[in-house]
Coordinates of N, CA and C in Angstrom, one line a residue:
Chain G
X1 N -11.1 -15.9 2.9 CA -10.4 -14.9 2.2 C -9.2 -14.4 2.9
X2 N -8.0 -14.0 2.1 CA -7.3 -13.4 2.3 C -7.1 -11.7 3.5
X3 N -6.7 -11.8 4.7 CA -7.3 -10.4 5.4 C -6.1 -10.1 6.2
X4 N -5.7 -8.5 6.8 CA -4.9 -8.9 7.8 C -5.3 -7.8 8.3
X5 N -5.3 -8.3 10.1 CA -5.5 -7.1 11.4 C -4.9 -6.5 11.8
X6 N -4.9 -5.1 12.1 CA -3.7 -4.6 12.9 C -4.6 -3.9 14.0
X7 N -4.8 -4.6 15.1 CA -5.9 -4.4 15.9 C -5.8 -2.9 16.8
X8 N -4.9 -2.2 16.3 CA -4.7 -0.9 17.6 C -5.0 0.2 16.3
X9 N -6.0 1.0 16.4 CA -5.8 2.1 15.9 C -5.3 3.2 15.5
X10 N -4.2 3.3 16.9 CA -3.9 4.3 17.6 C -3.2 3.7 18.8
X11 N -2.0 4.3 18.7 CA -0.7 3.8 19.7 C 0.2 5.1 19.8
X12 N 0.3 5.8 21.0 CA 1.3 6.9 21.7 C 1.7 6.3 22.0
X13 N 3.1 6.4 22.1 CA 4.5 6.5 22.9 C 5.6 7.8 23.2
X14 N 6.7 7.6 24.4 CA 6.7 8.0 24.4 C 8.3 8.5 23.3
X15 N 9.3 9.8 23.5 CA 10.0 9.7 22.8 C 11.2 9.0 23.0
X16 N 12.0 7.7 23.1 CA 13.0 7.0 23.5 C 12.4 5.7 24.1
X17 N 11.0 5.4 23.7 CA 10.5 4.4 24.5 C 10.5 3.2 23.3
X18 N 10.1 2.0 23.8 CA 10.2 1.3 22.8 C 8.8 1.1 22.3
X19 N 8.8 0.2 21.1 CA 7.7 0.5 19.9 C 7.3 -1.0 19.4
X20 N 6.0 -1.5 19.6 CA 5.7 -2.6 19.6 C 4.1 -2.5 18.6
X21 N 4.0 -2.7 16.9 CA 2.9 -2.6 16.4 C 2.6 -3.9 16.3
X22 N 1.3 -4.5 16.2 CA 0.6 -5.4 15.7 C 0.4 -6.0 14.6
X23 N 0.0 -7.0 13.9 CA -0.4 -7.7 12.6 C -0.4 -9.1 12.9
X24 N -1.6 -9.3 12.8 CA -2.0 -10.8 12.5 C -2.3 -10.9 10.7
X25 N -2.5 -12.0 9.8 CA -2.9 -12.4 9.1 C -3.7 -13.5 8.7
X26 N -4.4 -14.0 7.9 CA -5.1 -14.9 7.7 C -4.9 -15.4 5.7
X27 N -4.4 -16.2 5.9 CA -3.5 -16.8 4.6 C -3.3 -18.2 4.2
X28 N -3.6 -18.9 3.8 CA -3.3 -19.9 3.4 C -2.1 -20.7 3.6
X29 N -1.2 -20.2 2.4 CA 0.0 -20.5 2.0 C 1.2 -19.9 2.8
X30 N 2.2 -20.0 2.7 CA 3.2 -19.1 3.0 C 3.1 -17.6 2.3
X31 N 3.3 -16.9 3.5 CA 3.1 -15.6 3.2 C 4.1 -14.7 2.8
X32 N 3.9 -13.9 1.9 CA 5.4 -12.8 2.0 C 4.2 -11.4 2.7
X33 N 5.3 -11.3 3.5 CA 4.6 -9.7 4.1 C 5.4 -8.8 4.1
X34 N 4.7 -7.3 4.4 CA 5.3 -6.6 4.2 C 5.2 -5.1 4.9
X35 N 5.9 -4.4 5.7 CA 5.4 -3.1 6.5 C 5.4 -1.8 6.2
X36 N 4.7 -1.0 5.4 CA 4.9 0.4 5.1 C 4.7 1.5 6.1
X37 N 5.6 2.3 6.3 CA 5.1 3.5 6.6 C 4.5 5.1 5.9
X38 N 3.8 5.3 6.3 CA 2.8 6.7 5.6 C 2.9 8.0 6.6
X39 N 3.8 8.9 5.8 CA 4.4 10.8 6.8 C 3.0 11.2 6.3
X40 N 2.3 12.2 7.1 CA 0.8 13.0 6.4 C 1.1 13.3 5.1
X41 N 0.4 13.4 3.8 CA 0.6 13.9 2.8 C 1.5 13.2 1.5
X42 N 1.9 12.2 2.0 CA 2.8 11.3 1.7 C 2.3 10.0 1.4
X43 N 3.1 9.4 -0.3 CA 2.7 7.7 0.1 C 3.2 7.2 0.9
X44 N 3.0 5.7 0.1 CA 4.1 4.3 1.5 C 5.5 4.4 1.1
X45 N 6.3 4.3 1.7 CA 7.4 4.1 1.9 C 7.9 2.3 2.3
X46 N 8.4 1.2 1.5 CA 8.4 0.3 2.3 C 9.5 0.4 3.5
X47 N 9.2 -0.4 4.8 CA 10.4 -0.4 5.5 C 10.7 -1.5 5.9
X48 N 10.5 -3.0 5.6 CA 11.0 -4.3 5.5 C 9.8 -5.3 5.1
X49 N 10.0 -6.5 4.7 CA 9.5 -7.6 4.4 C 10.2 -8.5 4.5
X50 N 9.1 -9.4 4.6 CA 9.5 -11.2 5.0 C 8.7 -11.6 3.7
X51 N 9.8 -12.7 3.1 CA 9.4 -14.0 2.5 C 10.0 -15.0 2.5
X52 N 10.7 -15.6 3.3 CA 11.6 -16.5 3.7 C 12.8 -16.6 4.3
X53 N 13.0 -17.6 5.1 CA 14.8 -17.5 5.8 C 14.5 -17.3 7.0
X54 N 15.5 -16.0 7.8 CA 15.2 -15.6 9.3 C 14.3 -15.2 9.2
X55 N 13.6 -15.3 11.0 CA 12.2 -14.9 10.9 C 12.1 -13.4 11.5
X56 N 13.2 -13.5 11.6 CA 13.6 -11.6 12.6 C 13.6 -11.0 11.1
X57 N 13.7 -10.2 10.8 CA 14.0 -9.0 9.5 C 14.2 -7.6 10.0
X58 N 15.1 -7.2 9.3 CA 15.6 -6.0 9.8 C 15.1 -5.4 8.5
X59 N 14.7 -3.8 8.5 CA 14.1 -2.7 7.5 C 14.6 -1.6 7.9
X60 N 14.6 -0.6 7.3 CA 15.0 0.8 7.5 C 14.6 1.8 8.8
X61 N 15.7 2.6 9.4 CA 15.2 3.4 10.1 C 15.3 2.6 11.6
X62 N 16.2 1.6 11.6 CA 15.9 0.9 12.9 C 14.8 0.2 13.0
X63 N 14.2 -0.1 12.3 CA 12.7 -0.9 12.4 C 13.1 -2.9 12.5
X64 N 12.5 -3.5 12.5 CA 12.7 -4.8 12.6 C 11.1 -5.4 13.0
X65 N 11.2 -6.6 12.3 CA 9.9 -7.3 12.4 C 9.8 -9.1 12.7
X66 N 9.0 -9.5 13.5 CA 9.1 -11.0 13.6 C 8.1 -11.8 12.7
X67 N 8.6 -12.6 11.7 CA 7.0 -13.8 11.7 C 7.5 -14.9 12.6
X68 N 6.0 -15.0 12.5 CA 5.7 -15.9 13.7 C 4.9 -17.1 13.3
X69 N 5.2 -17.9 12.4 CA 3.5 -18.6 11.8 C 3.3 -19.2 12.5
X70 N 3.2 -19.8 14.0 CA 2.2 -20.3 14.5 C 1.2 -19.5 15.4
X71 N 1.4 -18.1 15.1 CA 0.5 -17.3 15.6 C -0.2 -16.0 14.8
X72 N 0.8 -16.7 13.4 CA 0.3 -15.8 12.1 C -0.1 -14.2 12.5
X73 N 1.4 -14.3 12.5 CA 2.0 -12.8 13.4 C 3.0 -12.4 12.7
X74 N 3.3 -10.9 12.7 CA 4.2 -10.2 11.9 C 4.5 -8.8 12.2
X75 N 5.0 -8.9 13.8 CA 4.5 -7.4 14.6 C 5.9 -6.6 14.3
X76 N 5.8 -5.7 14.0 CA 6.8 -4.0 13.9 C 7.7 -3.6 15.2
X77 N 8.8 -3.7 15.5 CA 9.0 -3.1 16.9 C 10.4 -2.1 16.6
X78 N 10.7 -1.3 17.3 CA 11.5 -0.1 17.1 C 12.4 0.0 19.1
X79 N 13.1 -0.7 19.1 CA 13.8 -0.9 20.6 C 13.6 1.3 21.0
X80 N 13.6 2.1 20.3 CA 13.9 3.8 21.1 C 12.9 4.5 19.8
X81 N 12.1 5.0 20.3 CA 11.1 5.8 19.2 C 11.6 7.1 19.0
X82 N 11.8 7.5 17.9 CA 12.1 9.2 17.7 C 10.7 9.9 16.8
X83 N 10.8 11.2 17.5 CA 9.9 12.0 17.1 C 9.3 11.7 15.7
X84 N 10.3 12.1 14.6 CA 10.4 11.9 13.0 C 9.6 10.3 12.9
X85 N 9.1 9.4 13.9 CA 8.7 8.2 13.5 C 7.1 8.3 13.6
X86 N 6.9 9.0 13.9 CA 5.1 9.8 13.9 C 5.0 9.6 12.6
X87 N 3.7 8.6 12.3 CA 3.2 8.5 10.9 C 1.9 7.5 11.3
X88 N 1.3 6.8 9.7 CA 0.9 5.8 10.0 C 1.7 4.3 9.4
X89 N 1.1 3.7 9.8 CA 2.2 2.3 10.0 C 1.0 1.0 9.2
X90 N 1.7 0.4 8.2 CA 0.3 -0.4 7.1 C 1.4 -1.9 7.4
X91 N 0.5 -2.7 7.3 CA 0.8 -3.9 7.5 C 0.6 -4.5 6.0
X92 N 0.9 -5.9 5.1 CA 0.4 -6.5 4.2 C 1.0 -7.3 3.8
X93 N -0.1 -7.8 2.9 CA -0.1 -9.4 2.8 C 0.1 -9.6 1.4
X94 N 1.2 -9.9 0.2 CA 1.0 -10.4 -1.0 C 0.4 -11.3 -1.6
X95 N -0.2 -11.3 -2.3 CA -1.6 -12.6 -2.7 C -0.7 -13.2 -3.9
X96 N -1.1 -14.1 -4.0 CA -0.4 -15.2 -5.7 C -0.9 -14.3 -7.0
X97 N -0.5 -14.2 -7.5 CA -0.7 -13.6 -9.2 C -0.7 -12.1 -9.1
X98 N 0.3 -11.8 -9.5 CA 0.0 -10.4 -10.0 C 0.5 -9.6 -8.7
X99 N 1.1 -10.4 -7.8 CA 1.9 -9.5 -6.8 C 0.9 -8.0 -6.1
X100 N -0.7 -8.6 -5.1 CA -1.7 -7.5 -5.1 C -1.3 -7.5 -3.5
X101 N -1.3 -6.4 -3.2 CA -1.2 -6.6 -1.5 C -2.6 -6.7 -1.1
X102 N -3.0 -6.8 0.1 CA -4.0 -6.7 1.0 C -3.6 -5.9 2.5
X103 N -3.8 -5.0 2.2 CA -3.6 -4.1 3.8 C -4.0 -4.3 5.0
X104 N -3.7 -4.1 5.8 CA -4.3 -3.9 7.0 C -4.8 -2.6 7.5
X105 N -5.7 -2.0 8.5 CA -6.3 -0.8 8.1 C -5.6 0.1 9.0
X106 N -3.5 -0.2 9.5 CA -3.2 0.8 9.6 C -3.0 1.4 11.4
X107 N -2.1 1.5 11.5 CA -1.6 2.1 12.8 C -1.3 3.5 13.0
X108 N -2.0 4.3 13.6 CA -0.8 5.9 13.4 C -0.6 5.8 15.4
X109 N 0.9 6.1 14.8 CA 1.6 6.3 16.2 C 2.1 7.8 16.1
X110 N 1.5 8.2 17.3 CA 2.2 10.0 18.1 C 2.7 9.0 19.0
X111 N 4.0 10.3 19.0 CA 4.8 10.8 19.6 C 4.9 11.8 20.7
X112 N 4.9 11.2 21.9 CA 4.7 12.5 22.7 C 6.3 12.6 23.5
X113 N 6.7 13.9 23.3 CA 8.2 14.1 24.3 C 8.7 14.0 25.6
Chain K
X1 N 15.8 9.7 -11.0 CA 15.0 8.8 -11.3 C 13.6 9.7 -10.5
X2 N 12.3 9.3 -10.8 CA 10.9 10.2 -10.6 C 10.4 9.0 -9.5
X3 N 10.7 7.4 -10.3 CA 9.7 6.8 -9.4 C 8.4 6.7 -9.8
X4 N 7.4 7.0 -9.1 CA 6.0 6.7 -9.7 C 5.1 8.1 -9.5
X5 N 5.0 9.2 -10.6 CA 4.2 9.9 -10.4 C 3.0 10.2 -10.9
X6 N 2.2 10.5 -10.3 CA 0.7 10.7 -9.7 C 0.3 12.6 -10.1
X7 N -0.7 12.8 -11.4 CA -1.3 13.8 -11.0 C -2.3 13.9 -11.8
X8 N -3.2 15.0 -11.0 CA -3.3 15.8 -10.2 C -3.3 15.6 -8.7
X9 N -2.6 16.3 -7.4 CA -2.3 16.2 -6.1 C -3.6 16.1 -6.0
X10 N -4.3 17.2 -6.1 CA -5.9 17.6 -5.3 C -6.8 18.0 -6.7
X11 N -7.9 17.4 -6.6 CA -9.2 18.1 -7.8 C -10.0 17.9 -6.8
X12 N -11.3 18.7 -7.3 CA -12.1 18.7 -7.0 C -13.0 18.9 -7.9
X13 N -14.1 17.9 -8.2 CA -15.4 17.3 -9.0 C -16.6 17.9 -8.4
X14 N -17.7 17.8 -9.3 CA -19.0 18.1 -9.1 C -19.5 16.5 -9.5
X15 N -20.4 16.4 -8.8 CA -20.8 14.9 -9.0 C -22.0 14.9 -10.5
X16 N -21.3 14.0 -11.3 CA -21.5 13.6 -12.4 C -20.7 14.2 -13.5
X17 N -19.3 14.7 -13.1 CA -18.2 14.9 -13.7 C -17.3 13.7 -13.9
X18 N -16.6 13.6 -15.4 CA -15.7 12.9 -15.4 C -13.9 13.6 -15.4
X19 N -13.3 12.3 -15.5 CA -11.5 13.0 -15.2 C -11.2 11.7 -15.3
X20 N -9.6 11.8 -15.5 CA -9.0 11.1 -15.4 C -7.7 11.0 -14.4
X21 N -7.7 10.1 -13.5 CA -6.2 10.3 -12.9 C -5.1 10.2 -13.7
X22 N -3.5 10.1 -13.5 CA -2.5 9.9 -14.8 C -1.8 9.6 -13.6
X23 N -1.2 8.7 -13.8 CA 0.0 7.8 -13.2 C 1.0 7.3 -14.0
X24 N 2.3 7.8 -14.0 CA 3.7 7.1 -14.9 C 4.5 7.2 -13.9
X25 N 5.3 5.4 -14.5 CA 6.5 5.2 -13.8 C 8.0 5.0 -14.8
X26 N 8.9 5.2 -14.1 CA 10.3 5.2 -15.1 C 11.0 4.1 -14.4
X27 N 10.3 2.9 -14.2 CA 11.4 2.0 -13.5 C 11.4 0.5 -14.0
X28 N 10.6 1.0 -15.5 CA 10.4 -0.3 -16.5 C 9.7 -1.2 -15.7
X29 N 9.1 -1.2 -14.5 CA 8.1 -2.5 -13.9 C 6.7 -2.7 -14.4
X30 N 6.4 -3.9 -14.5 CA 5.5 -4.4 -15.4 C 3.9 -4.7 -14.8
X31 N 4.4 -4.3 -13.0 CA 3.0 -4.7 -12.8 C 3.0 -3.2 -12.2
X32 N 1.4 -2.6 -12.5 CA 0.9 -1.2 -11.8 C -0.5 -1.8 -11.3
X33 N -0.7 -0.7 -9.8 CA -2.1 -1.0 -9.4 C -2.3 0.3 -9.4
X34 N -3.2 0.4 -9.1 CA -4.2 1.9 -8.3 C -5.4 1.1 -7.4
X35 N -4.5 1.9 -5.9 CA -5.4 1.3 -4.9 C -6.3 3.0 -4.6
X36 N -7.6 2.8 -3.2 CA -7.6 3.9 -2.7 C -7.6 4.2 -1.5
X37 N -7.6 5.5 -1.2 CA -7.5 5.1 0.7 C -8.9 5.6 1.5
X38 N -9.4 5.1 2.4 CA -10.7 6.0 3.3 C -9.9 5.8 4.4
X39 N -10.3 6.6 4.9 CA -9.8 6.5 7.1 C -10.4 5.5 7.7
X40 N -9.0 4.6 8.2 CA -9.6 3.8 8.6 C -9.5 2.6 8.4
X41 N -9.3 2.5 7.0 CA -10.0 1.7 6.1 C -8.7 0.4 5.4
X42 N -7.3 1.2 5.5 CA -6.5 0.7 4.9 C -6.5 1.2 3.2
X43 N -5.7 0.6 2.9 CA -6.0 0.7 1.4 C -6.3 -0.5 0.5
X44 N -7.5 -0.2 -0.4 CA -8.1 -1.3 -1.4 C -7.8 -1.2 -2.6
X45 N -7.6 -2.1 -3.5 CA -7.2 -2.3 -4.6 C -8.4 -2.0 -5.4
X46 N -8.3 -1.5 -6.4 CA -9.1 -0.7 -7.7 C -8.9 -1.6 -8.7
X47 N -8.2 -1.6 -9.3 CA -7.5 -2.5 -10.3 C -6.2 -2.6 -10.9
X48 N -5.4 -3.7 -11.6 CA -4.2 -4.1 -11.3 C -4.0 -4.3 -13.0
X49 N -2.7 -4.0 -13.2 CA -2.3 -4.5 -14.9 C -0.8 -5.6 -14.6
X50 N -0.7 -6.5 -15.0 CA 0.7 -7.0 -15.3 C 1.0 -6.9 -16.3
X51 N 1.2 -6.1 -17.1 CA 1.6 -5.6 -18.1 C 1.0 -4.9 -19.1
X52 N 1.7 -4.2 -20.3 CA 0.6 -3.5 -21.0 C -0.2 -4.1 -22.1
X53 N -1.2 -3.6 -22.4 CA -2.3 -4.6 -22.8 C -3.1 -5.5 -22.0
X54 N -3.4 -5.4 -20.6 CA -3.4 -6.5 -19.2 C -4.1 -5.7 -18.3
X55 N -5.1 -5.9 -17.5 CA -5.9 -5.0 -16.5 C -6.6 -5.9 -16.2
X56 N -6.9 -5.7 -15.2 CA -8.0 -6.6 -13.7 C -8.4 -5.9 -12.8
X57 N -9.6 -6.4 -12.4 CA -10.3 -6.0 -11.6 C -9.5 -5.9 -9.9
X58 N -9.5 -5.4 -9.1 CA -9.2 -5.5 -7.9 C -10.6 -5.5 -6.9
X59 N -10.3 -5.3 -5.7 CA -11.5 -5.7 -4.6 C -12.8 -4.7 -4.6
X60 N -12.4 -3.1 -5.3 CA -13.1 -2.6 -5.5 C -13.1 -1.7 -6.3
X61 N -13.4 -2.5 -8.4 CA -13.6 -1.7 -9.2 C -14.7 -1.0 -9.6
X62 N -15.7 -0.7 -9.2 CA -17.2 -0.4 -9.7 C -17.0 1.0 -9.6
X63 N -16.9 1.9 -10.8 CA -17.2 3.3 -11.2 C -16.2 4.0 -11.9
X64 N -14.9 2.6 -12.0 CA -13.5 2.9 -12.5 C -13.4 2.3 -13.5
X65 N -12.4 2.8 -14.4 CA -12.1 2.1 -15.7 C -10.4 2.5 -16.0
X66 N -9.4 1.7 -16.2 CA -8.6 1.8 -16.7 C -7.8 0.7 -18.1
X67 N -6.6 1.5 -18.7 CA -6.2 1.2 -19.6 C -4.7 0.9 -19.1
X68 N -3.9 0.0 -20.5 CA -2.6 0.2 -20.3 C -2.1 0.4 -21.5
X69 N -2.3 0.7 -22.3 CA -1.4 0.9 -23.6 C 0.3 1.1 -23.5
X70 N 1.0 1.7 -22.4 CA 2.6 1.2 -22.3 C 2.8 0.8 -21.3
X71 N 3.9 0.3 -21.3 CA 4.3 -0.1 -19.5 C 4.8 1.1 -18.9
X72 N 5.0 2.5 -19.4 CA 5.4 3.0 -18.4 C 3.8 4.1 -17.7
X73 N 2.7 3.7 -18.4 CA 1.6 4.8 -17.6 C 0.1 4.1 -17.8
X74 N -0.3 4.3 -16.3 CA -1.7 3.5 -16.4 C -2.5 4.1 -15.7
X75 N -3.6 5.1 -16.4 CA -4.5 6.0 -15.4 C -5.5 5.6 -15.7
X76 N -6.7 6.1 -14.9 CA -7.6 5.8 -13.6 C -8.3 6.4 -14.3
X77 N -9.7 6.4 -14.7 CA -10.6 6.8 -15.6 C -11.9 7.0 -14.6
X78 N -12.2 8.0 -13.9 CA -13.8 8.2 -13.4 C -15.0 8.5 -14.3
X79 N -15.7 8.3 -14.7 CA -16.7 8.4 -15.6 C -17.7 9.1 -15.3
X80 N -18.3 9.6 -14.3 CA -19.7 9.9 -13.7 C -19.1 9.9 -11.9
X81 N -18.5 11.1 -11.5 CA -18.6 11.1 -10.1 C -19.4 10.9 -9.6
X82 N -19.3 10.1 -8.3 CA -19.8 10.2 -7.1 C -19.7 10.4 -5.7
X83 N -20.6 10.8 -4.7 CA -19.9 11.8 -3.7 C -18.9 10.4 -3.0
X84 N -19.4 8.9 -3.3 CA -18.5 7.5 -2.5 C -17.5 7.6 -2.8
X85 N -17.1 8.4 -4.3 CA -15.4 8.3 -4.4 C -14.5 9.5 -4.2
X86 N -15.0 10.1 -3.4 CA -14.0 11.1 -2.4 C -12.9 10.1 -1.7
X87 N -11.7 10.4 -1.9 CA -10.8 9.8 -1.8 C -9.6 10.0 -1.8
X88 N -8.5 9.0 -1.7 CA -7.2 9.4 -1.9 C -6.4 8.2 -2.6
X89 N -6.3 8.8 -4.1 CA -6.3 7.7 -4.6 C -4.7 7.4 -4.7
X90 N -3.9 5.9 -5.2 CA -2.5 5.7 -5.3 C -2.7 4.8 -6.1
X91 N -1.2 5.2 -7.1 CA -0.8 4.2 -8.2 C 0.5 3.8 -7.9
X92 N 0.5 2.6 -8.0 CA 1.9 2.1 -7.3 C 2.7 1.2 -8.6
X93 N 4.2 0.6 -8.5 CA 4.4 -0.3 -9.0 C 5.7 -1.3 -8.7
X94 N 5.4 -2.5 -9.7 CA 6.7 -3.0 -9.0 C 7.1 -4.2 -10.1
X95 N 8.1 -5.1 -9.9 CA 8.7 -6.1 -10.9 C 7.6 -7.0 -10.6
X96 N 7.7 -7.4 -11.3 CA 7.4 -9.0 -11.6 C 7.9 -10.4 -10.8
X97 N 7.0 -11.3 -10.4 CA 7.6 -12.0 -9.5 C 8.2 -13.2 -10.8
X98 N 8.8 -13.8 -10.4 CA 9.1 -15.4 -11.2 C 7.9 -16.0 -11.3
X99 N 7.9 -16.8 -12.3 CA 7.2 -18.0 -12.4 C 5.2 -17.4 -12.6
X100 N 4.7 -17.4 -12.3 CA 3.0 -16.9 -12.2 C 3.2 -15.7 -11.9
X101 N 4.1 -14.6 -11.3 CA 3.8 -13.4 -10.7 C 3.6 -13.8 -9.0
X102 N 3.7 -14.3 -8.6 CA 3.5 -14.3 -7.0 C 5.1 -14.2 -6.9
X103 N 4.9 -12.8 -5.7 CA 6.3 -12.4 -5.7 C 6.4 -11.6 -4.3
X104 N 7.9 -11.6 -4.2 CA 8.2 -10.8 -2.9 C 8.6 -9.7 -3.7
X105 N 8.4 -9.4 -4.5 CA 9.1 -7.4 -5.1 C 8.2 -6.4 -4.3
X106 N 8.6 -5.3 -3.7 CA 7.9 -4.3 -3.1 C 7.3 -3.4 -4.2
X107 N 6.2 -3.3 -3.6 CA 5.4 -2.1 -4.7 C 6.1 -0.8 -4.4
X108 N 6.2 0.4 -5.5 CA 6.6 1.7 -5.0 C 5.4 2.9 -5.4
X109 N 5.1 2.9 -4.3 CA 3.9 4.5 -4.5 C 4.5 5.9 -4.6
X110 N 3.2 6.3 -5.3 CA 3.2 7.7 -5.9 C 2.1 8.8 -4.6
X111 N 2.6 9.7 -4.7 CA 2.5 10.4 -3.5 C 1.2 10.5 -3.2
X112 N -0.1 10.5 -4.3 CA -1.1 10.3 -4.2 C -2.5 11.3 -4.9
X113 N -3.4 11.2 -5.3 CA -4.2 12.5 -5.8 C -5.1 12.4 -5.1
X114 N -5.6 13.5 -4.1 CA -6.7 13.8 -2.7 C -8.0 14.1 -3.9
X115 N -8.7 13.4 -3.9 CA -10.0 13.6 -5.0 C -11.3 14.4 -4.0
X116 N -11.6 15.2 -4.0 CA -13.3 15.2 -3.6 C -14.3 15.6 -4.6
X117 N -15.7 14.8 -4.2 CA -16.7 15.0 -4.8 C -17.8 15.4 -4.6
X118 N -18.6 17.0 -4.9 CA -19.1 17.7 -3.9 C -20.7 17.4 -4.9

C-alpha cells in the first residue's frame, strides 16, 4: 500500500539556521508529491510539488525540495529559518484516480531565537 | 474569491447526536474530499467526490455519509456521534487531472471545523 514517513516528530531550530525536513515514500509508480504547511488554527497551505522534470523544486517562502527516487526521498529544506516558519510541515503522496493524497503524519518545527 | 469554506469552526455534540458539516467552494473544481485530522496522525481521507452526483469511500469512512448534489458544495453528514470522532475535520478541493484523474493539481483546504464529542 501506498504510505509516506516523515520520521522526525519534532524538529527545533535555531532562528537563521538552516532547515532540513524528512519524507520517504513507498509508491509504485512515479510519484507526484507534495509539501504543505499548517500555522495553529489554520489549514494546508501548499508550498511546492514535484511531478516531473527537475528534481530540485522551488515553493514558496524560500522553501525548496529534492526527489530523489532512488532513495524514494522528498526532503523540505529552507538554507535560513525565520521565526514566522513555526508550523507543522505535511508531506504527500497523490494516488491515481481522483487525485487522493496520502499524508505523512507531519513535522512541527519551533523556532527558538 | 472565498476558496473553500468550512462551517461550523467549532461544535460541540453529545454522543448520539447528529449534524452536518457544510463545505463550499467557488473555484468550479470538480474533485472535493473531506479528510480528518488526530495528533499525530497526519490526515486521512473520509471520502472523495469527482464530481457531482460521484462520492467514494476514502481510507476511513465508517460513521460518515456524504452527498454531492452541485459541484460547488459537499458536506459531511454525522449520523449518531461518537466520542472516536472528535476531531478536526477538512474539506478540500481541486481540478481535475487529464485523462483518469491522476493528477498533479494541488488540493485547496478550508480552515477546518474542531468537532468534539462528549
Amino acid at each position: 500500500a501506498q504510505s509516506v514517513t516523515q520520521p522526525d516528530i519534532h524538529i527545533t531550530v535555531s532562528e537563521g539556521a538552516s532547515l532540513e525536513l524528512r519524507c520517504n515514500y513507498s509508491y509504485g509508480a512515479t510519484p507526484y508529491l507534495f509539501w504543505y504547511v499548517q500555522s495553529p488554527g489554520q489549514g494546508l497551505q501548499l508550498l511546492l510539488k514535484y511531478f516531473s522534470g527537475d528534481t530540485l523544486v522551488q515553493g514558496i517562502k524560500g522553501f525548496e525540495a529534492e526527489f530523489k527516487r532512488s532513495q524514494s526521498s522528498f526532503n523540505l529544506r529552507k538554507p535560513s529559518v525565520h521565526w514566522s516558519d513555526a508550523a507543522e510541515y505535511f508531506c504527500a503522496v497523490a494516488l491515481e484516480y481522483g487525485n487522493k493524497l496520502v499524508f505523512g503524519a507531519g513535522t512541527i518545527l519551533r523556532v527558538k531565537s | 474569491n472565498a476558496g473553500v469554506t468550512q462551517t461550523p469552526k467549532f461544535r460541540i455534540l453529545k454522543i448520539g447526536q447528529s449534524m452536518t458539516l457544510q463545505c463550499t467552494q467557488d473555484m468550479n473544481h470538480n474533485y472535493m474530499y473531506w479528510y480528518r485530522q488526530d495528533p499525530g496522525m497526519g490526515l486521512k481521507l473520509i471520502y472523495y467526490s469527482v464530481g457531482a452526483g460521484i462520492t467514494d469511500k476514502g481510507e476511513v469512512p465508517n460513521g460518515y455519509n456524504v452527498s454531492r448534489s452541485t459541484t460547488e458544495d459537499f458536506p459531511l453528514r454525522l449520523e449518531l456521534a461518537a466520542p472516536s470522532q472528535t476531531s478536526v475535520y477538512f474539506c478540500a478541493s481541486s481540478y481535475p487531472g487529464q485523462g483518469t484523474g491522476y493528477s498533479n493539481q494541488p488540493q485547496h483546504f478550508g480552515d477546518g471545523t474542531r468537532l468534539s464529542i462528549l
